[in-house]
Coordinates of N, CA and C and ligand atoms in Angstrom, one line a residue:
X209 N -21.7 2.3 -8.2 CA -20.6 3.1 -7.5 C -19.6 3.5 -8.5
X210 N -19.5 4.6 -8.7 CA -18.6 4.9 -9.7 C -17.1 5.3 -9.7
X211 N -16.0 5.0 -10.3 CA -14.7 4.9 -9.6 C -14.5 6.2 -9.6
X212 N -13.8 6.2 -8.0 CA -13.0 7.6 -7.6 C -11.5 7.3 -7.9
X213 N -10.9 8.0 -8.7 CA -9.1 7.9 -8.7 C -8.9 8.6 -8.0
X214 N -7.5 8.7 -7.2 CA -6.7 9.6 -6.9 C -6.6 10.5 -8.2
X215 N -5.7 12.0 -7.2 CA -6.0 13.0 -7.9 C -4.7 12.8 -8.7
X216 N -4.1 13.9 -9.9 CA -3.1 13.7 -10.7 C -2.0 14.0 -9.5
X217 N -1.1 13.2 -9.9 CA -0.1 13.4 -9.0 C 1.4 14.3 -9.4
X218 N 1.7 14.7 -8.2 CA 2.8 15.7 -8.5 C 4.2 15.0 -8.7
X219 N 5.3 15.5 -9.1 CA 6.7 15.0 -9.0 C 6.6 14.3 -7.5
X220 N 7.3 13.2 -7.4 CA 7.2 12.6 -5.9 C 8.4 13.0 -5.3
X221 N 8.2 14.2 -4.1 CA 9.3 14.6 -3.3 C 9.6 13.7 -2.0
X222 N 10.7 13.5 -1.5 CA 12.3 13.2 -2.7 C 12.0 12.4 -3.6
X223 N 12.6 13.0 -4.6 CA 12.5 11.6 -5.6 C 13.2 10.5 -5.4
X224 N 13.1 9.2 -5.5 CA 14.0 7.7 -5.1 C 13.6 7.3 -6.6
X225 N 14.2 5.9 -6.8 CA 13.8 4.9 -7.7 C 12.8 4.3 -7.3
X226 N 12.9 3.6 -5.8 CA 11.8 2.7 -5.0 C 10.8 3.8 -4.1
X227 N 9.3 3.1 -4.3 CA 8.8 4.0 -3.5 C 8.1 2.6 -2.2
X228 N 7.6 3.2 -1.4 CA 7.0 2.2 -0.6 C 5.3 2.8 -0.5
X229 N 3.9 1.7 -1.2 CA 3.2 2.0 -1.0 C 2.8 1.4 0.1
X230 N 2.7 2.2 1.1 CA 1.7 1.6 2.2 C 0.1 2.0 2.7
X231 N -0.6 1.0 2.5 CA -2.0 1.4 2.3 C -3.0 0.5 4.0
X232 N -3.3 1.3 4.7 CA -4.4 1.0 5.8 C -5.7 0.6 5.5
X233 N -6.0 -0.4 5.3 CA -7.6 -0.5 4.7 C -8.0 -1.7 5.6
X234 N -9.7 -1.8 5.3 CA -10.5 -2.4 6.0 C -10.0 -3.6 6.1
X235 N -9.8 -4.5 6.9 CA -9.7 -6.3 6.8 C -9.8 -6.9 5.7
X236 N -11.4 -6.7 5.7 CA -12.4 -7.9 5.0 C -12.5 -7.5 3.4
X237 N -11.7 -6.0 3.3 CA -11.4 -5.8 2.0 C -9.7 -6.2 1.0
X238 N -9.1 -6.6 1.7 CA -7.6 -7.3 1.6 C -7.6 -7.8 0.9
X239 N -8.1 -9.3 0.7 CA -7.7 -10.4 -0.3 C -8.5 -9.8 -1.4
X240 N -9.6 -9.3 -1.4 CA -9.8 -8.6 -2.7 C -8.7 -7.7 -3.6
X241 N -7.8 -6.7 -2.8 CA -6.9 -5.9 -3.3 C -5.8 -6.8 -3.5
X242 N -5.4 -7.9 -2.5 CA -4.1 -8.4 -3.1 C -4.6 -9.5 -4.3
X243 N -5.0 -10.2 -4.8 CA -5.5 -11.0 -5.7 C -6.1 -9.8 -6.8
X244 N -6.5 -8.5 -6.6 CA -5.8 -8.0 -7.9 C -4.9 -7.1 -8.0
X245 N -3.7 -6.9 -6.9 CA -2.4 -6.9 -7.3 C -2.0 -7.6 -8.2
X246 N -2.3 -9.1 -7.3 CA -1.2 -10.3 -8.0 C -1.7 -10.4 -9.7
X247 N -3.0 -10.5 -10.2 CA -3.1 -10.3 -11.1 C -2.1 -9.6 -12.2
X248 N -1.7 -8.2 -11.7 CA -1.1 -7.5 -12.4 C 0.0 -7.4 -11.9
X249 N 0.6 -8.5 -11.6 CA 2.2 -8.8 -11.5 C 3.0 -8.4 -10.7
X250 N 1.8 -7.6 -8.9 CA 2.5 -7.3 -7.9 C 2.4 -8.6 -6.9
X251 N 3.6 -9.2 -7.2 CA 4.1 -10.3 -6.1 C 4.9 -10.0 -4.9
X252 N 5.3 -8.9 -4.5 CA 6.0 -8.9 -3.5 C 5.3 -7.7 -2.6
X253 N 4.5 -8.5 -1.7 CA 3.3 -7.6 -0.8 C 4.0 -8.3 0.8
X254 N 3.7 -7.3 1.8 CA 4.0 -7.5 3.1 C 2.6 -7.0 3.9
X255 N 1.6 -7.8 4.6 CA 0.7 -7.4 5.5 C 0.6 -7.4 6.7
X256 N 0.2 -6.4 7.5 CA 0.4 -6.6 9.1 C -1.1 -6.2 9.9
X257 N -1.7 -7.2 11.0 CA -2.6 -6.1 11.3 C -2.4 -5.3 12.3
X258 N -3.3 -4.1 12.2 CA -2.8 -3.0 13.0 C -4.3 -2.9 13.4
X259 N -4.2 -1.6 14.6 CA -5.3 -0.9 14.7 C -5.4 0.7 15.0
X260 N -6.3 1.0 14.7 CA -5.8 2.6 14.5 C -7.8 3.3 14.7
X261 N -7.2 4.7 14.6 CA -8.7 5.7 14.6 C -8.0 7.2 13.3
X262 N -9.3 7.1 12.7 CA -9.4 8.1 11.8 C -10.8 8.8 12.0
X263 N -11.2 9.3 11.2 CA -12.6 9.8 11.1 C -13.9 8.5 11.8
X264 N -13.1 7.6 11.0 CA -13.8 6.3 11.8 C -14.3 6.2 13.2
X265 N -12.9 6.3 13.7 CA -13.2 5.3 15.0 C -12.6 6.4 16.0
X266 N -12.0 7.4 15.7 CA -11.6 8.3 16.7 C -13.2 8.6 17.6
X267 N -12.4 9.6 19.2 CA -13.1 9.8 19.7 C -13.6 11.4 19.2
X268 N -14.9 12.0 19.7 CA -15.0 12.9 19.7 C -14.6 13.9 20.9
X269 N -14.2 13.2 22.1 CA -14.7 13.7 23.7 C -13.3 13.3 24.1
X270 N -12.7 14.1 24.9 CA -11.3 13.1 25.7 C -11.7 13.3 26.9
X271 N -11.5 12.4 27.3 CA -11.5 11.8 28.7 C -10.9 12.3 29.8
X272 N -10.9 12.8 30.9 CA -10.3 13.0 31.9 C -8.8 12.8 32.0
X273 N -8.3 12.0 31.7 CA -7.5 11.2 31.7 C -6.6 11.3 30.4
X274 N -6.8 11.9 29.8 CA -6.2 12.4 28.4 C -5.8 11.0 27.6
X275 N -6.1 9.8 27.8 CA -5.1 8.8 27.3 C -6.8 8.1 26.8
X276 N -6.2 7.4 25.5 CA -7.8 7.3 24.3 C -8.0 6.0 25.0
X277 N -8.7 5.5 25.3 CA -9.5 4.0 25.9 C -9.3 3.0 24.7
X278 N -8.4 1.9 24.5 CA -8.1 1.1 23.7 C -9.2 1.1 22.9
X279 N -10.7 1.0 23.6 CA -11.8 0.3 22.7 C -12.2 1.3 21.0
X280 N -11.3 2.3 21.3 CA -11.9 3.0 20.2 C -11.0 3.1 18.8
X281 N -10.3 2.0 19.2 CA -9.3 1.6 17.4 C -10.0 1.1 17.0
X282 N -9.8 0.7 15.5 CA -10.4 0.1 14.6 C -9.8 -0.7 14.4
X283 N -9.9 -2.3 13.6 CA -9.2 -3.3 13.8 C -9.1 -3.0 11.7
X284 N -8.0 -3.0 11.4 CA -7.2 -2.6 10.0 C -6.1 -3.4 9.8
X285 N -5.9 -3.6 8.3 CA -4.8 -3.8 7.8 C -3.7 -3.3 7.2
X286 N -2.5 -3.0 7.4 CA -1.6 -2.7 7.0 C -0.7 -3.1 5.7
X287 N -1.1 -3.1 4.1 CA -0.6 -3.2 3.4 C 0.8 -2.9 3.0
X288 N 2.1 -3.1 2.7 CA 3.7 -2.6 2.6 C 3.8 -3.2 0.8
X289 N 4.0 -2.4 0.4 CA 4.1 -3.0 -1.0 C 5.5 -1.9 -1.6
X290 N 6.8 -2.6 -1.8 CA 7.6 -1.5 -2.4 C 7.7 -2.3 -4.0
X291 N 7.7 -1.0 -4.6 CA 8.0 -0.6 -6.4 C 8.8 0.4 -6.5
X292 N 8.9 0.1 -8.0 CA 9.5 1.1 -8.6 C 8.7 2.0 -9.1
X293 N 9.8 3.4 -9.1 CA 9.1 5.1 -9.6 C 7.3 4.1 -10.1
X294 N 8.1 3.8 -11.6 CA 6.9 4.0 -12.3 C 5.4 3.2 -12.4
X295 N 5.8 2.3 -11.4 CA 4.7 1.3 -11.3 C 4.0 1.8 -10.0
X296 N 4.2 3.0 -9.6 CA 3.2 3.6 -8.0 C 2.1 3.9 -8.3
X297 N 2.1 5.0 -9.3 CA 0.6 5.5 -9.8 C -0.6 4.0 -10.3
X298 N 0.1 2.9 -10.7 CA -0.5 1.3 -11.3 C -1.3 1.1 -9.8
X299 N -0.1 0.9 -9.1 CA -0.7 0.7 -7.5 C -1.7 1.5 -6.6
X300 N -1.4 2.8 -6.9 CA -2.5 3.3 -5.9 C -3.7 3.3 -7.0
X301 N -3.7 2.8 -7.8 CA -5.4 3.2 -8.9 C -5.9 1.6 -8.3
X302 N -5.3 0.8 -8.7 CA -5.7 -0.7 -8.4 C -5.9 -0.3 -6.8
X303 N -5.5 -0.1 -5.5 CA -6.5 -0.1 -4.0 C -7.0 1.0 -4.5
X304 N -7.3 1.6 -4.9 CA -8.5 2.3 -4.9 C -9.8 1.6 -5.4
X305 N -9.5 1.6 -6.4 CA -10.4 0.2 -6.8 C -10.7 -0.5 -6.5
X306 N -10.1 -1.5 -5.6 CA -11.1 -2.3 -5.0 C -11.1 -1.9 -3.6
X307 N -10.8 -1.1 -2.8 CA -10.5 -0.7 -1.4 C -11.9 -0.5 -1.7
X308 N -12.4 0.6 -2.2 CA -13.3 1.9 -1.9 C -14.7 1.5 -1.9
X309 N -15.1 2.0 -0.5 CA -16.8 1.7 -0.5 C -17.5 2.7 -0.8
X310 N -16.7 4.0 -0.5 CA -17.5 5.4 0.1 C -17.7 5.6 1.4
X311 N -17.6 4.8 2.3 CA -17.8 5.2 3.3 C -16.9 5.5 4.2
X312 N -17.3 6.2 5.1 CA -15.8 6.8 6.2 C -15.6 5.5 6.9
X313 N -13.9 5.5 6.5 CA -13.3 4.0 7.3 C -12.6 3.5 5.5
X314 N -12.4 3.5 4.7 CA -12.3 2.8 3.7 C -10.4 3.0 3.9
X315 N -10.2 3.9 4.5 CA -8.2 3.7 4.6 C -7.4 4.9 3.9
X316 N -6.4 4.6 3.9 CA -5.2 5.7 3.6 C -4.0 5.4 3.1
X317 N -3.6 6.2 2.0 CA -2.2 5.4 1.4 C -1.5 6.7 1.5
X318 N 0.0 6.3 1.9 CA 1.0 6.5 2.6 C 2.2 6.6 1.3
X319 N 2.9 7.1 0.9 CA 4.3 7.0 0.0 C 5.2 7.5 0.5
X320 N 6.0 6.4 0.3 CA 7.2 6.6 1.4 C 8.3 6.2 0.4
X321 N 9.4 7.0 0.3 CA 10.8 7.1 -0.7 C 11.5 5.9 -0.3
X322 N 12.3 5.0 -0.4 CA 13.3 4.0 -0.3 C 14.1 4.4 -1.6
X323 N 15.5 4.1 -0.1 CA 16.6 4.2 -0.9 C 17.0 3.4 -1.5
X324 N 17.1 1.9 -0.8 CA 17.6 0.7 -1.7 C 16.6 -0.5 -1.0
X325 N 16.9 -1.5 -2.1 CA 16.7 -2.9 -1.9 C 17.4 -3.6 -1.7
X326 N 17.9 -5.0 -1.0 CA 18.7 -5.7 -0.9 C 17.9 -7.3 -0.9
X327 N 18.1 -7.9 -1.6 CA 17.8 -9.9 -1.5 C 18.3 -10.4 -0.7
X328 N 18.2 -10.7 0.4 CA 19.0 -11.3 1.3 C 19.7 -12.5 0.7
X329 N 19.0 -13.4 0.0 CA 19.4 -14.9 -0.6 C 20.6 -15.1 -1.8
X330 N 20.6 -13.4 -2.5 CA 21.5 -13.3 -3.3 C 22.6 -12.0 -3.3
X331 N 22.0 -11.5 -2.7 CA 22.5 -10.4 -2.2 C 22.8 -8.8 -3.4
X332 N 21.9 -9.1 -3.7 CA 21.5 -7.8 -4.9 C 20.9 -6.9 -4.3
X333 N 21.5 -6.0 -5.4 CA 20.9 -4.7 -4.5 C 19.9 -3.5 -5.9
X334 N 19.0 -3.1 -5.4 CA 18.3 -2.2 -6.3 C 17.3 -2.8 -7.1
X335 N 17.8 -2.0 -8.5 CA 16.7 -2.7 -9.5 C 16.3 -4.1 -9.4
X336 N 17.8 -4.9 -9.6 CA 17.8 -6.7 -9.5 C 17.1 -7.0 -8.5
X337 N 17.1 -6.6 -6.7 CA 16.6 -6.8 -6.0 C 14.8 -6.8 -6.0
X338 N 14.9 -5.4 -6.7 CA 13.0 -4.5 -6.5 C 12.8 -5.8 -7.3
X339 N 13.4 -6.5 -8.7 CA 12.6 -7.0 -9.4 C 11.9 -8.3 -9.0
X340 N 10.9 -9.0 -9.5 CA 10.2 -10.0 -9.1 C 10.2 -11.5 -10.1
X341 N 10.8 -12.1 -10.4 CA 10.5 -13.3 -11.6 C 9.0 -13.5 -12.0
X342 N 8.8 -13.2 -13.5 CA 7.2 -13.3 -13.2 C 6.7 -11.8 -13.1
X343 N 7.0 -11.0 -12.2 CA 6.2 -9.8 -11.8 C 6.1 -8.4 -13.0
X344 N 5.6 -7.5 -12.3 CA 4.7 -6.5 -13.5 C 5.5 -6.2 -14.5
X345 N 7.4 -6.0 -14.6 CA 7.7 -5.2 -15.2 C 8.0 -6.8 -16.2
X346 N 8.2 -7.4 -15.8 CA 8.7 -8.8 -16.7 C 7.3 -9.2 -17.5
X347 N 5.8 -9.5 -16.9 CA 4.5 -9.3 -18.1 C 5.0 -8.1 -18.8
X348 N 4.9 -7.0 -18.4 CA 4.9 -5.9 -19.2 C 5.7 -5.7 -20.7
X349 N 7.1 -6.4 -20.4 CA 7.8 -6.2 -21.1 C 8.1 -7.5 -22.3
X350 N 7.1 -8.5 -22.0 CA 6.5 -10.0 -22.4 C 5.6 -9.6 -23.9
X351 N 5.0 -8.6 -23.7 CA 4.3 -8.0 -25.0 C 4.6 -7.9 -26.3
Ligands
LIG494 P1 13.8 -14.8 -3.1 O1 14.0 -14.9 -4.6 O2 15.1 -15.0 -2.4 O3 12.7 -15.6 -2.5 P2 12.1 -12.5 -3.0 O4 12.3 -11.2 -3.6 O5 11.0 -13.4 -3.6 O6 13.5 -13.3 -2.8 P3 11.2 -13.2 -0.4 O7 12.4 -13.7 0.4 O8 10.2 -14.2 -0.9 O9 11.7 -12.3 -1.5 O10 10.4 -12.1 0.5 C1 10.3 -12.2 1.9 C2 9.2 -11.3 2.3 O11 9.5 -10.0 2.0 C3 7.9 -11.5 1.7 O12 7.1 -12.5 2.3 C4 7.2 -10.2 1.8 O13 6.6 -10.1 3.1 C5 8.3 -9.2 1.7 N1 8.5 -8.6 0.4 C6 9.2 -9.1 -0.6 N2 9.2 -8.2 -1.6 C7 8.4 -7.2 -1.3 C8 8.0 -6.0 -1.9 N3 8.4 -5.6 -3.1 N4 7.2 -5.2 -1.2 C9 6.7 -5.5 0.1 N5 7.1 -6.6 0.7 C10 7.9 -7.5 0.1
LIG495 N1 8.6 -4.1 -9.6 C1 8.5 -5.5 -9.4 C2 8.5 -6.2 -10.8 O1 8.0 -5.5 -11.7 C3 7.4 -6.0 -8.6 C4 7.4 -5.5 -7.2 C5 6.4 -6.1 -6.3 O2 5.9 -7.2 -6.7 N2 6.1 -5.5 -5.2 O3 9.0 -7.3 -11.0

């Protein structure tokens, strides 16, 4: 299976400092993507499960009743991963990578602008906050 990247990416409108990657992907594909986040120094991940229809699991036919029959979500995960500007394109190459089967159902990534961050424990805000002890920009800069 040969890797598909996302395409080159444009200036990210609005621009922010923080972006929020949020990625919908299969379950049982998860701890694969976050164990190689964490690898590369993304420690501060939020997961939820959700359910949802795409090409997947949507219907083709509506119903009488116009209202979609619970049974036709898909049962998904909700990835929330906020960074900074320059570490987003890092992030969406890595779920791609290990998200991707090829097949319809494999998920959807989401970029969403944030304006700030706040630590609740110390009460910083921004960069200090986005940052992680340990995490990507501290390896990176460890070189
Ligand atoms: P502290 O140093 O006070 O522990 P922290 O930055 O490590 O601060 P936590 O309090 O451990 O933050 O984070 C609480 C929760 O917030 C995490 O379990 C995770 O769900 C979420 N979270 C933290 N950072 C991020 C991030 N960058 N992206 C997405 N979710 C995050
Ligand atoms: N940008 C942070 C850092 O490099 C990591 C953010 C995250 O783990 N989500 O320390």
């Amino acid at each position: 299976l040969h890797v598909i990247r996302a395409q080159s990416s444009p200036d990210y409108i609005p621009d922010s400092k923080f972006y929020k990657v949020e990625a919908i992907l299969r379950p049982w594909r998860v701890q694969q993507v976050s164990s190689a986040l964490l690898n590369m120094g993304i420690r501060g991940v939020t997961v939820s499960d959700v359910r949802g229809f795409g090409a997947q699991g949507g219907s083709t036919e509506r119903h009488g009743g116009s209202e979609f029959s619970e049974d036709k979500f898909v049962a998904k995960v909700k990835m929330e991963i906020v960074v900074s500007k320059d570490q987003v394109e890092g992030v969406i190459d890595k779920i791609m990578e290990e998200a991707r089967t090829g097949e319809i159902g494999d998920g959807k990534i989401f970029l969403v602008p944030v304006s700030d961050v706040i630590r609740v424990r110390t009460g910083e805000r921004g960069e200090k906050a986005e940052r992680m002890a340990g995490g990507w920009s501290d390896i990176s800069s460890a070189v």
